[in-house]
Amino acid sequence: MGDAGKELVDGGDQICNVKSKDQTWIPKIIKKRVCTTFVEDSSSNGARCQCGGARDAHGSVALGDYFSTAIVNHWDSGQHSSEYPTDAFGELQFAGASKRLSYFLRLSWDTPPATVYKLMTAHWGLPIPNLVVSIVGGEGKTKVKTWVREVIRQGLVKASQSTGAWIMTPGLREGVGRCVGEAVRDHATAASSVSLNKVVALGIASWGLVHNREQLVNPQGSFPAKYHGQNMSSDTCCLDINYQAFLLVDDGSVGLRPETGFRAKLEDHISHQLTGGTSGIDIPVLCMLISGEASMLERVELSLKTSMPWLVLAGSGGLADFLSDVLENLSSSQIGQSSGDGDGEAGPSIDLKDKVAERVRRHFPSEAEADKLVERALSIYQHRDLITIYHGEQDSPNEFDTLLLKSLVGASRHRVSEEDSPYNDELKLAVTWNRVGFAKSELFNGDIHWKHKDLEDSMTDALINDKPQFVRLFAENGLNILEYLTYGRLESLYRSVAEGTVLYQLLQRQLAERRGTAAESNVQYSPSKVAKKKKKSGPEEITLFEVAELLELLMGDICQPFYYDALGLEQTSVKSRAFRRASKLLQGDCLYRGMRCLFPWASLFIWAVLQNRSEMATFFWEMAGESVLSALGGCKILRELCKLETETEAKLSTKELAQRFENLAHDVFGSCYRSNESRSFTLLIRKSPFWGGTTCLQMGMGADARLFFSHDGVQALLSQIWWGDMKRNTEVWKLVFTFFCPVLCYTNFISFRKQQKDEEEEEEEEVEPNDDGLGKDSDSLYGNTVFSFADINHMEVESPRPNTRTAGIKGRLHSHRPPKRPYVVSRWRQFWFAPVTTFLGNVLMYFLFLLLFAYVLLVDFKPSPASGLAVSEYVLYFWVFTFVCEEIRQTFFLGSISYRQRIRVYIQDVWNKFDLTAITLFIIGVICRMFKQSYGFGRDVLCVGYMVFTLRLLHIFAIHKQLGPKIIIVGKMMKDVFFFFFFMMVWLIAYGVANQALLYSYDPNLDRIFRRVFYRPYLHIFGQIPVEEMDVKKSWEMDCTHNMTLIQNGEEPCRTVSNNWLVVILLVIYLLVTNILLINLLIAMFSYTFNKVQAHSDIYWKFQRYNLIVQYHSLPSLAPPFIILSHINIFIKRAIRKVPSFKILHFVLQLRGKAANRLMTWENIQKEDFLSAQNKLQRNCDSERLKRMSVKVDDVLKNVTESRGFDHRLRVLENEMEYCSHALSWIVDTMAQGSTFKPSRPPPAIRHPRLPVPSDSALVMPLSGLV
């Protein structure tokens, strides 16, 4: 069995691959015990063996060995039993219970515990425990006390469920074992089905004590074994239904308890195994004593010698009361005398032995071997630091989990090595149990100096297992996040993602894509090495490159790829090239994994957001910089994940967290805007070095953050951009009037914002530029003139060339401005280059275009004569040609992104789709118009194209506060109509086909069939009902025929008269459903959509207003058809002169050095002020006040309970003092009268001295001081 057992222990991974019912290997490894020597029990007159079995139950071999029987006086399992392959194993199903199965195994008492533990975890699939509680005592038919039941239910099982523990009991339906099973069942029922920390109830009982054990016997294994547990006898007991697994220990006896020794060895083996989490600590094992017999004292002594902690329930009776009496009421000072020399061990004093012996006689008066009990009790007393006493009748069960943790912490200090920190195991236990209160009060109270390396493993465990309170605690007590988070550790965090989540599936998809690209490329490794790499399983191969690709998938084109700098990849590289370079890099040493993460808190924030961990993501957001942008980035990621999530509950939580981050971005920016308007504007347009060079406005647009855009600060910036250098209160009619009389821009007809005084400009020019590239305080940057034409022009002329993302971030803004332009030129540009001017110019010219188009279609559109087309048509074609040029500019002049990304960005805009459709229809119509054969068709296409061009006018309504939301309402109503159309088509087709078949028995004409099946029922909805045709009672003046030949030739068929009554009924039903039911349904859908949008019309309008401003900010100032001049200018600057465009980078500002640091510091201060205000409001809310009041009331009740204990002690002392004074008074009176006189009163009754409730040291020490 040794080789087989070793194979089981070493080959645990192979066990996992064995099928559940393929357990033929178990009898080869696991054995049972059978009595092979009949040792007669003298009390049974030869009918029973000392093993407990009857004579008839023994085999011939056991009964035939008379010589051995004659010389043996005591039966021993090791000598008088033999091993055989086990015949009871498999799955167990209780009769009348659900389909839930339990595991069971009959095994010998000397089976290696390592084999059994590997079997339970690897083959049975029991989760590796974070805690093992072994309950000793409480067996038999004795009724369990009520408070013990509450401790087990409210204290033990509840604490075990939060940690993922195993609870070991005999597993029988009696005593404490039954209470544990019922508590585990109740908590499992109440707990969430997705809870990962579930309690495992493990029964370790004696095979000879199990009732109906013969039902479990099957040499081939039982799958399952039907177990009937009624009819209990006096010396056996049934297995409890609420246990997950049973280990039935066999020593060949019947009615004895051989499992005690095996259970102790199993506990010791488990205590040296590691937990299943990332903490890497030994599994904590705690023995819990409830009542118990005197014979269990040996078990307690042996466990304590191996530093096994014990928890004793005082007041539960038996051995538990004896130990609590000895440990609490004996003075530790009485062990001070040594029994030998000074070098020898200190031994107990005679007085201490007498007191222990007295307590043995009191608690166990019938025990014969009292001396052995005294020696064991004294040995246990020397290990009293490992024993914790719990007074269940006085303490609350809610504090039981804290008591368990303190017991394990006290035991861990005895096992710590000299090299390790004495508090590391305590910290790991606190993290494993998620007891942050204990960690704050005991470990982080200022008495312990924690090193950075001592917190790293616990930090990783807290991150992976979602314990944000511990993460916050470590960050506040010495953990340096810059040293902790390397790129390699960040990769390990992504590898720990749970399977089945959306994040895991997305990472695996990216990994598979990289593997496919690497396989297609020319790999330098041999085929055998490639095959070995393919065999590696999923999450351990996830790298930072997969994370970067995943973020690019979620973020889209808003920002540049993440972590490319760390991987050594170019930001603008093609995706296929990036895959190949990444595969080549990851096949090497991967030196980047040892590098520190440049933005640790932001990286952890993204990691937490991707896993939808609300509390942890919020904490990382608080710690990270760029608060507004980070909140918007989290909102964007969560809303993209919400689209991919399939589970309703997860989708709802993701949506709520996304809205929460949008609210945070809105509120924090509100604090910034109230503090400093110009700085808040800079905050919105600053490029982020971590978030891929994007800005708050771009991220908010990508995240669909309507609430954020509705903020007054964002709208103030947009209005300032919209009006340029003109004042916002300028009337529109003045702008239109200036269009036709441009000279008015030089007068006071249009008000412009005041420029800085000449003296201030001269002072600004004299100031030397700072390290951050700014000549003056950065607060003045983009202050009152943000995005005026002068600033834009300055950026276009003086800014460095944009290269890659890194080069762009490292570029600097020159502090000096270009030479001042003449007043005539500057005022001209200030007026014509403002986005509002561009917008009005495009609107006016677009109306002229529509008028010209309508004129051509209605008046001047003739077949092409020999002399050529009309002049108006040529003008129209040229005008549309300028539209085409503008669409090309919008598509291919979008910065440094790839052409594929540019096309995708262009197509995403709905209005661009309108433009593309209109231009396509126009080109098709013009081509067809040029040929006589297709002239009519071309004219029809141009008419449809005109409709699309006209509908494009809806876009200009977005600038209007009242009409803008109506565009969104129309768009949403179109979706309602689309779904309503399916309902209507069902009734329309059903009625149309039936009506046509009933009215006309034969009509093969497809044109008439289509019109009468679809078109005519559709007209019925609007009241156009041909009653004469449908009702035969009405006269119908139309020539018809019944001749099928004529009907086939196209003649009108006559109506069928016989079924006309059914046609009328169907018409009534059809009109009832469509005109009343369906139409009102459509009206209700429209009303709901309108009310939903109208309730937030201001938010919708402000959000779409941003798109309009961005579009017209990037447009050339000239409107079509004059825009061709701007296109020529752009082509010369971009293609020939290679001058980059900064106007196309909408509202982007690069800051570095001191300016960036000042801005981030200011933003963090505003965020802290906002969070402080929020915390203050939360503390003052009613729920928090009630919570604090509840804590205070609990403290008061605890103090009252303690005062009652003191009152009880005082009454005991008063009684003792009264008795002593009465006895002394009698003694004095007796001695005063002498021996010749009889005492006047009888002597006081002699009573045994009562042990005081406090310890002896509390009373003896003060008295000894007085002596």
Coordinates of N, CA and C in Angstrom, one line a residue, residues 248-315:
L248 N -15.0 6.8 7.1 CA -15.4 5.8 8.1 C -14.2 4.9 8.5
V249 N -13.7 5.2 9.6 CA -12.4 4.7 10.1 C -12.7 3.3 10.7
D250 N -11.9 2.3 10.3 CA -12.1 0.9 10.6 C -10.8 0.4 11.3
D251 N -11.0 -0.2 12.5 CA -9.9 -0.9 13.1 C -10.3 -2.4 13.4
G252 N -11.4 -2.8 12.8 CA -11.9 -4.2 13.0 C -12.8 -4.3 14.2
S253 N -13.1 -3.3 14.9 CA -13.9 -3.3 16.1 C -15.3 -2.9 15.7
V254 N -16.2 -3.2 16.7 CA -17.6 -2.8 16.6 C -18.0 -2.0 17.9
G255 N -18.4 -0.8 17.7 CA -18.9 0.0 18.9 C -17.7 0.8 19.6
L256 N -16.5 0.6 19.1 CA -15.4 1.4 19.7 C -15.2 2.7 18.8
R257 N -14.2 3.5 19.2 CA -14.0 4.8 18.5 C -12.5 4.9 18.1
P258 N -12.1 4.2 17.0 CA -10.7 4.2 16.5 C -10.4 5.5 15.7
E259 N -11.4 6.3 15.4 CA -11.1 7.4 14.5 C -10.4 8.5 15.2
T260 N -10.3 8.5 16.6 CA -9.6 9.6 17.3 C -8.2 9.8 16.8
G261 N -7.4 8.7 16.8 CA -6.0 8.8 16.4 C -5.8 9.2 15.0
F262 N -6.7 8.6 14.1 CA -6.6 9.0 12.7 C -6.9 10.4 12.4
R263 N -7.9 10.9 13.2 CA -8.4 12.3 13.0 C -7.3 13.2 13.5
A264 N -6.6 12.9 14.5 CA -5.5 13.8 15.0 C -4.4 13.8 14.0
K265 N -4.1 12.7 13.3 CA -3.0 12.7 12.3 C -3.4 13.4 11.1
L266 N -4.7 13.3 10.7 CA -5.2 14.1 9.6 C -5.2 15.6 9.8
E267 N -5.5 16.0 11.0 CA -5.5 17.4 11.4 C -4.0 17.9 11.3
D268 N -3.1 17.1 11.8 CA -1.7 17.6 11.8 C -1.2 17.7 10.3
H269 N -1.6 16.7 9.5 CA -1.2 16.8 8.1 C -1.8 18.0 7.4
I270 N -3.1 18.3 7.6 CA -3.7 19.4 6.9 C -3.0 20.7 7.4
S271 N -2.6 20.8 8.6 CA -2.0 22.0 9.2 C -0.7 22.4 8.5
H272 N -0.1 21.4 7.8 CA 1.1 21.7 7.1 C 0.9 21.9 5.6
Q273 N -0.3 21.9 5.1 CA -0.6 22.1 3.7 C -0.9 23.6 3.5
L274 N -0.8 24.1 2.3 CA -1.0 25.5 1.9 C -2.5 25.7 1.6
T275 N -3.0 26.9 1.8 CA -4.3 27.3 1.5 C -4.4 27.4 0.0
G276 N -5.7 27.4 -0.5 CA -5.9 27.4 -1.9 C -5.7 28.8 -2.6
G277 N -5.7 29.8 -1.8 CA -5.5 31.2 -2.3 C -4.1 31.5 -2.6
T278 N -3.8 32.8 -2.8 CA -2.4 33.3 -3.1 C -1.7 33.7 -1.9
S279 N -2.2 33.5 -0.7 CA -1.5 33.9 0.5 C -0.3 33.1 0.8
G280 N -0.4 31.8 0.4 CA 0.7 30.9 0.7 C 1.0 30.6 2.1
I281 N 0.0 30.5 2.9 CA 0.1 30.1 4.4 C -0.4 28.7 4.6
D282 N 0.1 28.1 5.7 CA -0.4 26.8 6.1 C -1.8 26.9 6.5
I283 N -2.6 25.9 6.2 CA -4.0 25.9 6.5 C -4.2 25.9 8.0
P284 N -4.8 26.9 8.6 CA -5.0 27.0 10.0 C -6.0 25.9 10.5
V285 N -5.7 25.2 11.5 CA -6.5 24.1 12.1 C -6.8 24.4 13.5
L286 N -8.0 24.4 13.9 CA -8.4 24.7 15.3 C -9.3 23.5 15.8
C287 N -8.9 23.1 17.0 CA -9.7 22.0 17.7 C -10.7 22.7 18.7
M288 N -11.9 22.3 18.6 CA -12.9 22.9 19.5 C -13.5 21.9 20.4
L289 N -13.4 22.1 21.7 CA -13.8 21.2 22.7 C -15.2 21.6 23.2
I290 N -16.2 20.6 23.1 CA -17.5 20.8 23.6 C -17.8 19.7 24.6
S291 N -18.0 20.0 25.9 CA -18.2 19.0 26.9 C -17.0 17.9 26.8
G292 N -17.3 16.7 26.6 CA -16.3 15.7 26.4 C -16.1 14.8 27.7
E293 N -15.5 13.7 27.5 CA -15.2 12.7 28.6 C -13.8 12.9 29.0
A294 N -13.5 12.3 30.2 CA -12.1 12.3 30.7 C -11.1 11.7 29.8
S295 N -11.5 10.7 29.1 CA -10.6 10.0 28.2 C -10.0 10.9 27.1
M296 N -10.7 12.0 26.8 CA -10.3 12.9 25.7 C -9.2 13.8 26.2
L297 N -8.8 13.7 27.4 CA -7.7 14.5 27.9 C -6.4 14.2 27.3
E298 N -6.2 12.9 27.0 CA -5.0 12.4 26.2 C -5.0 13.0 24.9
R299 N -6.1 13.1 24.2 CA -6.2 13.7 22.8 C -5.8 15.1 22.9
V300 N -6.3 15.9 23.9 CA -5.9 17.3 24.0 C -4.4 17.5 24.2
E301 N -3.9 16.6 25.1 CA -2.5 16.8 25.4 C -1.6 16.5 24.2
L302 N -1.9 15.5 23.4 CA -1.1 15.2 22.2 C -1.2 16.3 21.2
S303 N -2.3 16.8 21.0 CA -2.5 17.9 20.0 C -1.7 19.2 20.4
L304 N -1.8 19.5 21.7 CA -1.1 20.7 22.2 C 0.4 20.5 22.0
K305 N 1.0 19.3 22.1 CA 2.4 19.2 21.9 C 2.9 19.4 20.5
T306 N 1.9 19.4 19.6 CA 2.2 19.7 18.2 C 1.8 21.1 17.8
S307 N 1.6 22.0 18.9 CA 1.2 23.4 18.8 C -0.1 23.5 18.0
M308 N -1.1 22.6 18.3 CA -2.4 22.7 17.7 C -3.3 23.6 18.7
P309 N -3.9 24.7 18.2 CA -4.7 25.5 19.1 C -6.0 24.9 19.4
W310 N -6.5 25.2 20.6 CA -7.8 24.6 21.1 C -8.7 25.8 21.6
L311 N -9.9 25.6 21.3 CA -11.0 26.5 21.8 C -11.9 25.7 22.7
V312 N -12.0 26.1 23.9 CA -12.8 25.3 24.9 C -14.1 26.1 25.2
L313 N -15.2 25.5 25.1 CA -16.5 26.1 25.4 C -16.8 25.9 26.9
A314 N -16.5 26.8 27.7 CA -16.8 26.7 29.1 C -18.3 26.7 29.4
G315 N -18.7 25.9 30.3 CA -20.1 25.8 30.6 C -20.9 24.7 29.8

